[in-house]
Amino acid sequence: MEINYIEMGRRVRRKRRELGLTQEQLAEQVGLSTSFIGFIERGEKAPSLDTMAKLADVLDMTLDYLVCGVGLRCERADCPLFGGIRGVLEEYGLTAKE
C-alpha cells in the first residue's frame, strides 16, 4: 500500500483548521519549520514516521487515520489505537501530551 501524501496533507490541513491552529502554531508544537508544514499539507514532502506520529498526537487523531484516512477518527482518550502512537513516540524518547 502506498501512502497518498496529498490526501494525508489535506487531512493535516483540515484538522489543523478545525483546531484553530495556524501553520506556525502547528510547526512549533511538532518541532518543524512552518515551511515544512506547508510542504506536508500540499503533499510535496514525505514526513518521517516520527513526524507523522508527532502530527497525529498534536492533531489528536490516530496514526492510521492521518496516514491512510481509514480507521477510527476518534479522540485519543477513547481510541485503542492511541497506544500504538504512544509506543512510537516513546521509542524516540518523546512523550505524548494528555
Coordinates of C-alpha atoms in Angstrom, one line a residue:
M1 CA 0.0 0.0 0.0
E2 CA 1.4 3.4 -1.0
I3 CA 0.8 6.5 1.1
N4 CA -1.1 9.2 -0.7
Y5 CA 0.8 12.2 0.7
I6 CA -1.6 14.7 -1.0
E7 CA -4.6 13.2 0.8
M8 CA -2.6 13.0 4.1
G9 CA -1.7 16.6 3.7
R10 CA -5.4 17.5 3.2
R11 CA -6.2 15.7 6.4
V12 CA -3.5 17.6 8.3
R13 CA -4.8 20.9 6.9
R14 CA -8.4 20.1 7.7
K15 CA -7.7 19.0 11.3
R16 CA -5.3 21.9 11.9
R17 CA -8.0 24.4 10.8
E18 CA -10.7 22.5 12.9
L19 CA -8.4 23.0 15.9
G20 CA -8.0 26.7 15.1
L21 CA -4.2 26.4 14.7
T22 CA -2.0 28.3 12.2
Q23 CA 0.7 26.6 10.4
E24 CA 3.1 28.4 12.6
Q25 CA 1.5 27.1 15.8
L26 CA 1.4 23.5 14.5
A27 CA 5.0 23.8 13.4
E28 CA 6.0 24.9 16.9
Q29 CA 4.1 22.1 18.6
V30 CA 5.5 19.5 16.3
G31 CA 9.1 20.9 16.2
L32 CA 9.2 21.6 12.5
S33 CA 9.5 24.7 10.3
T34 CA 6.4 26.5 9.1
S35 CA 7.6 25.9 5.5
F36 CA 7.8 22.1 6.1
I37 CA 4.2 22.1 7.5
G38 CA 3.2 23.8 4.2
F39 CA 5.1 21.1 2.2
I40 CA 3.3 18.4 4.1
E41 CA -0.1 20.0 3.7
R42 CA 0.4 20.3 -0.1
G43 CA 1.8 16.7 -0.3
E44 CA 5.1 17.9 -1.6
K45 CA 7.3 16.3 1.1
A46 CA 7.0 12.9 2.8
P47 CA 7.4 13.3 6.6
S48 CA 9.3 10.6 8.6
L49 CA 7.4 8.2 10.8
D50 CA 8.5 10.2 13.8
T51 CA 7.0 13.4 12.3
M52 CA 3.8 11.6 11.4
A53 CA 3.5 10.3 15.0
K54 CA 4.0 13.8 16.3
L55 CA 1.4 15.2 13.9
A56 CA -1.1 12.6 14.9
D57 CA -0.5 13.4 18.6
V58 CA -0.8 17.1 18.2
L59 CA -3.8 16.9 15.9
D60 CA -5.5 14.4 18.2
M61 CA -6.1 11.7 15.6
T62 CA -5.0 8.1 15.1
L63 CA -1.9 7.4 13.1
D64 CA -3.8 5.2 10.7
Y65 CA -6.4 7.9 10.0
L66 CA -3.6 10.5 9.5
V67 CA -1.6 8.4 7.1
C68 CA -4.3 6.4 5.3
G69 CA -7.6 8.1 6.0
V70 CA -9.0 4.8 7.3
G71 CA -9.8 3.5 10.8
L72 CA -11.4 5.3 13.6
R73 CA -11.4 9.0 13.7
C74 CA -11.7 9.1 17.4
E75 CA -10.2 11.2 20.2
R76 CA -7.1 9.8 21.8
A77 CA -8.7 9.1 25.2
D78 CA -11.3 6.9 23.6
C79 CA -9.1 5.2 21.0
P80 CA -7.5 1.8 21.4
L81 CA -5.0 2.7 18.6
F82 CA -3.5 5.6 20.5
G83 CA -1.4 3.2 22.5
G84 CA 0.5 2.5 19.2
I85 CA 1.2 6.1 18.7
R86 CA 2.4 6.4 22.3
G87 CA 4.7 3.5 21.7
V88 CA 6.3 5.1 18.6
L89 CA 6.8 8.3 20.5
E90 CA 8.4 6.5 23.4
E91 CA 10.8 4.7 21.1
Y92 CA 12.1 8.1 20.1
G93 CA 12.3 9.3 23.7
L94 CA 9.3 11.5 23.4
T95 CA 6.1 11.7 25.5
A96 CA 2.6 12.2 24.4
K97 CA 0.6 15.1 25.8
E98 CA -2.6 14.0 27.5

